[in-house]
CSV table of C-alpha atoms in Angstrom, one decimal:
chain,number,residue,atom,x,y,z
A,1,PRO,CA,-20.3,-1.1,-7.3
A,2,CYS,CA,-16.7,-2.4,-7.6
A,3,TYR,CA,-17.4,-6.1,-8.1
A,4,SER,CA,-13.9,-7.1,-7.3
A,5,GLY,CA,-14.4,-6.2,-3.7
A,6,ILE,CA,-11.8,-5.0,-1.3
A,7,LEU,CA,-8.5,-6.9,-1.0
A,8,ALA,CA,-6.1,-6.7,1.8
A,9,PHE,CA,-3.4,-9.1,3.1
A,10,ARG,CA,-4.3,-9.0,6.7
A,11,PRO,CA,-7.8,-8.3,8.1
A,12,HIS,CA,-7.7,-6.5,11.4
A,13,ALA,CA,-10.4,-4.8,13.4
A,14,LEU,CA,-8.9,-1.3,13.4
A,15,LEU,CA,-10.3,1.7,15.2
A,16,ILE,CA,-9.7,4.7,13.0
A,17,GLN,CA,-10.3,8.2,14.4
A,18,PRO,CA,-9.5,11.1,12.0
A,19,SER,CA,-8.3,14.2,13.7
A,20,HIS,CA,-8.8,16.9,11.1
A,21,SER,CA,-8.0,19.8,13.4
A,22,SER,CA,-4.3,18.9,13.3
A,23,ILE,CA,-3.9,19.0,9.5
A,24,HIS,CA,-1.4,21.3,8.2
A,25,VAL,CA,0.9,21.6,5.2
A,26,SER,CA,4.6,21.3,6.0
A,27,LYS,CA,8.0,20.6,4.5
A,28,ARG,CA,9.6,17.4,5.7
A,29,GLN,CA,12.6,18.0,7.8
A,30,THR,CA,15.4,15.6,8.8
A,31,ARG,CA,14.4,14.1,12.2
A,32,ASP,CA,14.9,11.2,14.4
A,33,THR,CA,12.2,8.5,14.0
A,34,MET,CA,9.8,8.6,16.9
A,35,ASP,CA,7.4,5.8,17.8
A,36,ASP,CA,4.4,8.0,17.1
A,37,GLU,CA,5.8,9.5,13.9
A,38,ILE,CA,5.6,7.7,10.5
A,39,SER,CA,6.8,9.1,7.2
A,40,ILE,CA,5.0,7.8,4.1
A,41,THR,CA,6.1,8.3,0.5
A,42,ILE,CA,3.3,8.0,-2.1
A,43,CYS,CA,4.6,7.0,-5.6
A,44,GLY,CA,3.3,5.7,-8.9
A,45,ASP,CA,2.7,6.6,-12.5
A,46,GLY,CA,1.3,10.1,-13.4
A,47,GLY,CA,-2.4,10.3,-13.4
A,48,CYS,CA,-3.1,7.3,-11.2
A,49,GLY,CA,-4.6,9.3,-8.4
A,50,LYS,CA,-1.8,9.7,-5.9
A,51,SER,CA,-2.7,13.3,-5.2
A,52,SER,CA,-6.4,12.5,-5.0
A,53,ILE,CA,-5.7,9.8,-2.4
A,54,THR,CA,-3.5,12.2,-0.4
A,55,LEU,CA,-6.1,15.0,-0.5
A,56,ARG,CA,-8.7,12.6,0.7
A,57,ILE,CA,-6.7,11.5,3.8
A,58,VAL,CA,-5.6,15.1,4.5
A,59,ARG,CA,-8.5,17.3,3.6
A,60,SER,CA,-11.4,14.9,2.9
A,61,ALA,CA,-11.5,16.6,-0.6
A,62,TRP,CA,-11.5,15.4,-4.2
A,63,THR,CA,-11.1,17.3,-7.5
A,64,HIS,CA,-11.8,16.5,-11.1
A,65,ASP,CA,-8.9,18.7,-12.2
A,66,TYR,CA,-5.6,17.0,-13.0
A,67,ASP,CA,-2.5,19.0,-12.1
A,68,PRO,CA,0.7,17.1,-12.3
A,69,THR,CA,2.5,17.0,-9.0
A,70,ILE,CA,6.2,17.7,-8.6
A,71,GLU,CA,6.3,17.1,-4.9
A,72,ASP,CA,3.9,18.1,-2.0
A,73,SER,CA,4.3,17.3,1.7
A,74,TYR,CA,1.6,17.2,4.4
A,75,SER,CA,1.2,16.1,8.0
A,76,VAL,CA,-1.9,14.7,9.5
A,77,THR,CA,-2.7,12.8,12.7
A,78,ARG,CA,-4.7,9.6,13.0
A,79,THR,CA,-5.6,7.5,16.1
A,80,ILE,CA,-5.5,3.8,15.4
A,81,ASN,CA,-6.2,1.2,18.0
A,82,GLY,CA,-6.0,3.8,20.7
A,83,GLN,CA,-2.6,5.2,19.7
A,84,THR,CA,-2.2,8.6,18.0
A,85,TYR,CA,0.3,8.8,15.1
A,86,SER,CA,1.7,11.8,13.2
A,87,LEU,CA,1.7,10.8,9.5
A,88,HIS,CA,4.1,12.7,7.3
A,89,LEU,CA,3.0,12.2,3.7
A,90,THR,CA,5.0,13.0,0.6
A,91,ASP,CA,3.1,13.1,-2.7
A,92,THR,CA,5.7,12.6,-5.4
A,93,ALA,CA,5.9,13.2,-9.1
A,94,GLY,CA,4.8,10.3,-11.4
A,95,GLN,CA,5.5,11.8,-14.8
A,96,GLU,CA,8.7,10.4,-16.4
A,97,GLU,CA,10.1,13.9,-17.0
A,98,TYR,CA,9.9,14.7,-13.3
A,99,ARG,CA,11.4,11.5,-12.0
A,100,GLY,CA,14.9,12.9,-12.2
A,101,MET,CA,13.8,15.4,-9.5
A,102,TRP,CA,13.2,12.6,-7.0
A,103,SER,CA,14.9,13.5,-3.8
A,104,ALA,CA,17.0,11.0,-1.9
A,105,ALA,CA,15.0,12.1,1.1
A,106,ASN,CA,11.9,10.3,-0.4
A,107,LEU,CA,13.6,7.0,0.1
A,108,THR,CA,14.2,7.5,3.8
A,109,SER,CA,10.5,7.0,4.6
A,110,ASP,CA,9.2,4.5,7.0
A,111,ALA,CA,6.7,3.3,4.4
A,112,PHE,CA,5.9,3.5,0.7
A,113,LEU,CA,2.4,3.5,-0.9
A,114,LEU,CA,2.7,2.3,-4.5
A,115,VAL,CA,-0.4,3.4,-6.5
A,116,TYR,CA,-1.5,2.2,-9.9
A,117,ASP,CA,-4.7,2.9,-11.9
A,118,ILE,CA,-6.9,-0.2,-12.5
A,119,THR,CA,-8.0,1.4,-15.8
A,120,ASN,CA,-4.5,1.6,-17.1
A,121,ALA,CA,-2.5,-1.7,-17.3
A,122,GLN,CA,0.7,0.2,-18.0
A,123,SER,CA,0.5,2.0,-14.7
A,124,LEU,CA,1.0,-1.3,-12.9
A,125,GLN,CA,4.0,-2.2,-15.0
A,126,ASN,CA,5.5,1.3,-14.3
A,127,LEU,CA,5.6,0.6,-10.6
A,128,ASP,CA,8.8,-1.4,-11.4
A,129,PHE,CA,10.7,1.9,-11.6
A,130,PHE,CA,9.8,2.8,-8.0
A,131,ALA,CA,10.2,-0.8,-6.9
A,132,GLU,CA,13.8,-0.7,-8.0
A,133,LEU,CA,14.5,2.4,-6.0
A,134,ILE,CA,12.9,1.0,-2.9
A,135,GLU,CA,14.7,-2.3,-3.3
A,136,MET,CA,18.1,-0.5,-3.3
A,137,GLU,CA,17.0,1.4,-0.2
A,138,LYS,CA,16.1,-1.9,1.5
A,139,GLU,CA,19.6,-3.2,0.7
A,140,ASN,CA,21.2,-0.1,2.1
A,141,ARG,CA,19.1,-0.4,5.3
A,142,GLN,CA,20.0,-4.0,5.7
A,143,GLU,CA,23.7,-3.2,5.4
A,144,GLN,CA,23.4,-0.4,8.0
A,145,GLY,CA,21.2,-2.5,10.4
A,146,ARG,CA,18.2,-0.2,10.0
A,147,CYS,CA,14.5,-1.1,10.0
A,148,TRP,CA,13.1,-2.1,6.6
A,149,PRO,CA,10.3,0.0,5.2
A,150,ALA,CA,6.7,-1.1,5.0
A,151,ILE,CA,5.2,-1.3,1.5
A,152,MET,CA,1.6,-1.2,0.4
A,153,VAL,CA,0.1,-1.4,-3.1
A,154,ALA,CA,-3.1,0.4,-3.9
A,155,GLY,CA,-5.2,-0.3,-7.1
A,156,ASN,CA,-6.9,3.1,-7.4
A,157,LYS,CA,-10.1,4.1,-9.3
A,158,CYS,CA,-11.9,0.9,-8.4
A,159,ASP,CA,-15.2,2.8,-9.0
A,160,LEU,CA,-14.5,2.7,-12.8
A,161,GLN,CA,-15.4,-0.9,-13.3
A,162,GLY,CA,-16.5,-0.4,-16.9
A,163,GLN,CA,-12.9,0.7,-17.8
A,164,ARG,CA,-11.0,-1.8,-15.7
A,165,GLN,CA,-7.8,-3.2,-17.4
A,166,VAL,CA,-6.1,-4.7,-14.3
A,167,GLY,CA,-8.0,-7.5,-12.6
A,168,ALA,CA,-8.1,-7.6,-8.8
A,169,ALA,CA,-6.3,-10.9,-8.8
A,170,GLU,CA,-3.5,-9.5,-11.0
A,171,GLY,CA,-2.9,-6.6,-8.7
A,172,LEU,CA,-3.1,-8.9,-5.6
A,173,GLU,CA,-0.5,-11.3,-7.2
A,174,TRP,CA,1.8,-8.4,-8.1
A,175,ALA,CA,1.8,-7.2,-4.4
A,176,LYS,CA,1.9,-10.6,-2.8
A,177,SER,CA,4.9,-11.8,-4.9
A,178,ARG,CA,6.8,-8.8,-3.6
A,179,GLY,CA,5.8,-9.1,0.0
A,180,CYS,CA,3.6,-6.0,-0.1
A,181,GLY,CA,0.2,-5.3,1.3
A,182,PHE,CA,-2.7,-4.7,-1.2
A,183,MET,CA,-6.0,-2.9,-1.4
A,184,GLU,CA,-8.2,-1.5,-4.1
A,185,THR,CA,-9.2,2.1,-3.5
A,186,SER,CA,-11.3,4.9,-4.9
A,187,ALA,CA,-10.4,8.5,-3.9
A,188,ARG,CA,-13.5,9.7,-5.7
A,189,GLU,CA,-15.9,7.4,-3.8
A,190,VAL,CA,-13.8,7.3,-0.6
A,191,VAL,CA,-13.3,3.6,-0.7
A,192,ASN,CA,-10.6,2.1,1.6
A,193,ILE,CA,-8.6,5.4,1.9
A,194,GLU,CA,-8.5,5.5,5.7
A,195,GLU,CA,-8.2,1.7,5.8
A,196,THR,CA,-5.2,1.8,3.5
A,197,PHE,CA,-3.3,4.2,5.7
A,198,ALA,CA,-4.3,2.3,8.9
A,199,SER,CA,-2.9,-0.8,7.4
A,200,ILE,CA,0.4,1.0,6.5
A,201,VAL,CA,0.7,2.2,10.1
A,202,LYS,CA,0.2,-1.3,11.5
A,203,ARG,CA,2.8,-2.6,9.1
A,204,VAL,CA,5.3,0.1,10.2
A,205,VAL,CA,4.7,-0.7,13.9
A,206,GLU,CA,5.2,-4.4,13.2
A,207,ALA,CA,8.4,-3.8,11.3
A,208,ARG,CA,9.7,-1.6,14.1
A,209,GLU,CA,8.9,-4.3,16.7
A,210,GLN,CA,10.6,-7.0,14.6
A,211,HIS,CA,13.7,-4.8,14.1
A,212,ALA,CA,13.9,-4.1,17.9
A,213,SER,CA,13.8,-7.8,18.6
A,214,GLY,CA,16.5,-8.5,16.1
A,215,MET,CA,14.2,-10.2,13.6
A,216,ARG,CA,14.8,-9.7,9.8
A,217,PRO,CA,11.7,-9.6,7.6
A,218,ASP,CA,11.7,-12.5,5.2
A,219,PHE,CA,10.3,-10.6,2.2
A,220,PRO,CA,11.0,-11.3,-1.4
A,221,SER,CA,12.9,-8.9,-3.7
A,222,LEU,CA,10.9,-6.1,-5.3
A,223,ILE,CA,13.0,-6.5,-8.5
A,224,ASN,CA,12.9,-10.3,-8.7
A,225,PRO,CA,9.6,-11.2,-7.1
A,226,THR,CA,8.9,-14.7,-5.8
A,227,PRO,CA,5.4,-16.2,-6.6
A,228,HIS,CA,3.6,-16.2,-3.2
A,229,ASN,CA,3.1,-20.0,-3.4
A,230,GLN,CA,6.9,-20.5,-3.4
A,231,ARG,CA,7.6,-18.2,-0.5
A,232,ALA,CA,9.3,-19.5,2.6
A,233,SER,CA,7.1,-20.8,5.4
A,234,ALA,CA,9.1,-18.7,7.9
A,235,VAL,CA,7.1,-15.7,6.8
A,236,PRO,CA,4.3,-15.0,9.3
A,237,GLU,CA,0.9,-16.3,8.2
A,238,THR,CA,-0.6,-12.8,8.8
A,239,GLN,CA,1.5,-11.6,5.9
A,240,GLN,CA,0.2,-14.1,3.5
A,241,SER,CA,-3.5,-14.3,4.0
A,242,ALA,CA,-6.1,-12.2,2.2
A,243,PRO,CA,-9.9,-12.2,2.1
A,244,ALA,CA,-11.1,-13.7,-1.2
A,245,PRO,CA,-12.2,-11.0,-3.7
A,246,ASN,CA,-15.7,-11.1,-5.2
A,247,ILE,CA,-14.6,-11.6,-8.8
A,248,THR,CA,-17.3,-11.9,-11.4
A,249,SER,CA,-15.7,-12.5,-14.8
A,250,ASP,CA,-15.0,-16.2,-15.7
A,251,ALA,CA,-11.4,-15.3,-16.7
A,252,GLU,CA,-10.7,-13.7,-13.3
A,253,LYS,CA,-12.4,-16.5,-11.4
A,254,GLN,CA,-10.2,-19.1,-13.2
A,255,ARG,CA,-7.0,-17.1,-12.7
A,256,TYR,CA,-7.7,-16.4,-9.0
A,257,SER,CA,-8.7,-20.0,-8.3
A,258,GLN,CA,-5.5,-21.3,-9.8
A,259,SER,CA,-3.3,-18.9,-7.8
A,260,GLU,CA,-5.1,-19.6,-4.5
A,261,SER,CA,-5.0,-23.4,-4.9
A,262,THR,CA,-1.3,-23.3,-5.2
A,263,ALA,CA,-0.9,-21.2,-2.1
A,264,THR,CA,-3.1,-23.5,0.1
A,265,SER,CA,-1.3,-25.6,2.8
A,266,PRO,CA,-2.4,-27.6,5.8
A,267,GLN,CA,-0.9,-25.0,8.1
A,268,LYS,CA,-2.8,-22.1,6.6
A,269,LYS,CA,-5.2,-20.5,9.1
A,270,LYS,CA,-8.8,-20.0,8.3
A,271,LYS,CA,-9.9,-16.6,7.2
A,272,LYS,CA,-11.5,-14.6,9.9
A,273,SER,CA,-14.4,-12.3,9.5
A,274,GLY,CA,-13.4,-8.9,10.7
A,275,PHE,CA,-13.4,-5.2,9.9
A,276,PHE,CA,-11.7,-5.5,6.5
A,277,SER,CA,-13.6,-8.6,5.3
A,278,SER,CA,-16.9,-7.0,6.1
A,279,LEU,CA,-16.2,-4.0,3.8
A,280,LYS,CA,-17.4,-3.8,0.2
A,281,CYS,CA,-16.0,-1.6,-2.6
A,282,TRP,CA,-18.6,0.9,-3.5
């Protein structure tokens, strides 16, 4: 079992209905953003499991073999809360020698999934490279009056508890301080794969609704993150709350307790028991 449990910013009772018959490999083309079409770029260090996560959501498959990806694109449909969406996924290169091949098209996505390996502390630090690119894209979109992207962080390989180097609280803090959603996943054991993409879809839908109403997301910088306890109260509560992880080590308990105590305020809503909070990391 993954004793750190599942972590997510916002628990929602999501209805997820995979539709595998519509899966096909495709090359992404320039297109107008439609309400039911969502493009997602998956990025992170090499070997952290980006392709494994992608293959799980696309083909319900997993492989032991590691074959460095340069770039692969897929399309898949998912029905979430009664609405069917076409997800256009781009699995990008993580190896440093391939990063120069990153296409500018990768930054035009509606959402980004930043993946790190919980058994490799350096992989979390290396997310800064991708965070800088996304931050520049956010600034460009703001200047052009375009919708900001949704960003999710996934701590992958949570089934390898004996090799864990990144605590659940550390990954959660990294994500929260940058205004990102967070979950721990396991492509091998199929933990929180569907739930992660369902959460991404919901974030994209919310971002589009805010943009249409003229609201500007009050998210901190990805380059100069703000500790979540210092973030402005204008940020919706649903973007701050997270179910408490089931942390076992004394060090993690103390660290998580300290971070949560500073974030508590009289206006904070009570955590609700829902779909996400009922899940465990197996």
